Tab-separated table of C-alpha atoms in Angstrom:
chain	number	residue	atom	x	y	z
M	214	UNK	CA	-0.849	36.284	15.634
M	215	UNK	CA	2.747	36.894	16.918
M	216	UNK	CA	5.423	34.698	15.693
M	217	UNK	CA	6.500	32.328	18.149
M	218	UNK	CA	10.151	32.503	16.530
M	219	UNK	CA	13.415	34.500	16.175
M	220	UNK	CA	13.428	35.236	12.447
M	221	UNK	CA	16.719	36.453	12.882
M	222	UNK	CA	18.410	33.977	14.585
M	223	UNK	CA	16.786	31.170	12.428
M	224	UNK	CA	18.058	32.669	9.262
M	225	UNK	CA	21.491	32.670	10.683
M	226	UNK	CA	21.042	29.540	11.533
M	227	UNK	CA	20.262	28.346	8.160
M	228	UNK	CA	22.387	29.933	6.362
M	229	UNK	CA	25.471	28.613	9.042
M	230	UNK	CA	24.161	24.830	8.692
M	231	UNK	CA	23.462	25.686	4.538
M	232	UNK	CA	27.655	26.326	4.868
M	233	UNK	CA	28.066	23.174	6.395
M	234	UNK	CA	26.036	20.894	4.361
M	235	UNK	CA	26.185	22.178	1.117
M	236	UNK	CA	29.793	23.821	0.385
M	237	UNK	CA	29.784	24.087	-2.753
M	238	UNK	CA	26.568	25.990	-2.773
M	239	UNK	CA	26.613	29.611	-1.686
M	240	UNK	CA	23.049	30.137	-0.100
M	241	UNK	CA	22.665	33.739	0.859
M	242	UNK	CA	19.070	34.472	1.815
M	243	UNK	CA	15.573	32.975	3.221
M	244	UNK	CA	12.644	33.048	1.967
M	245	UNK	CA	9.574	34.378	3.487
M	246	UNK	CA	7.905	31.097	2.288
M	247	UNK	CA	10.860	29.306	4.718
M	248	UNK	CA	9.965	31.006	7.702
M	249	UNK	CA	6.189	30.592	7.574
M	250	UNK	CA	7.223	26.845	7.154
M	251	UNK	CA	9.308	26.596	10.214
M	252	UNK	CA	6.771	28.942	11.953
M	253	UNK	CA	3.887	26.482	11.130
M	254	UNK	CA	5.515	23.243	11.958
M	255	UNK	CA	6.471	25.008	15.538
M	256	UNK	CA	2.662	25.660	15.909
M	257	UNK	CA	1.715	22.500	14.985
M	258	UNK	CA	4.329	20.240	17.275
M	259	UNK	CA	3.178	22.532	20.044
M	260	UNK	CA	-0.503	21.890	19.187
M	261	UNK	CA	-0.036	18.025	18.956
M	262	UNK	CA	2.424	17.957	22.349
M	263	UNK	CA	-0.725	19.473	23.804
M	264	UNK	CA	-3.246	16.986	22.639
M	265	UNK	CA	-1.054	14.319	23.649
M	266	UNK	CA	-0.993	15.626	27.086
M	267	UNK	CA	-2.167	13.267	29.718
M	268	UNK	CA	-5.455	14.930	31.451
M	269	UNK	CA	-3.852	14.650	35.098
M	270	UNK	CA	-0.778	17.192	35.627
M	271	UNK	CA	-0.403	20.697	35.385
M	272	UNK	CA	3.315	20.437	33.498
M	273	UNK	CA	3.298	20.082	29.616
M	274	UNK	CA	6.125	17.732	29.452
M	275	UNK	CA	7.531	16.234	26.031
């Protein structure tokens, strides 16, 4: 299965708000482990949005 994020761009991301939050801490990489966790809570928000969805509409709304 594809992965619905940019890996890239999320480990920038990271490592910017890892700056931010924890100064005094010099993060410098991601684990693998971190992305598949990101990746799977993205799948399963998406899965539960779409459960929640009303039966009537065509528009997945939040």
């Amino acid at each position: 299965m594809s992965s619905l994020i940019n890996r890239a761009a999320l480990k920038r991301y990271l490592l910017d708000r890892a700056k931010i939050l924890r100064p005094h801490h010099e993060f410098n990489r991601i684990s693998e482990e971190a992305l598949e966790h990101f990746e799977n809570q993205l799948r399963n928000h998406a899965d539960q949005l779409i459960r929640r969805h009303p039966a009537k509409g065509t528009t997945i709304r939040p």
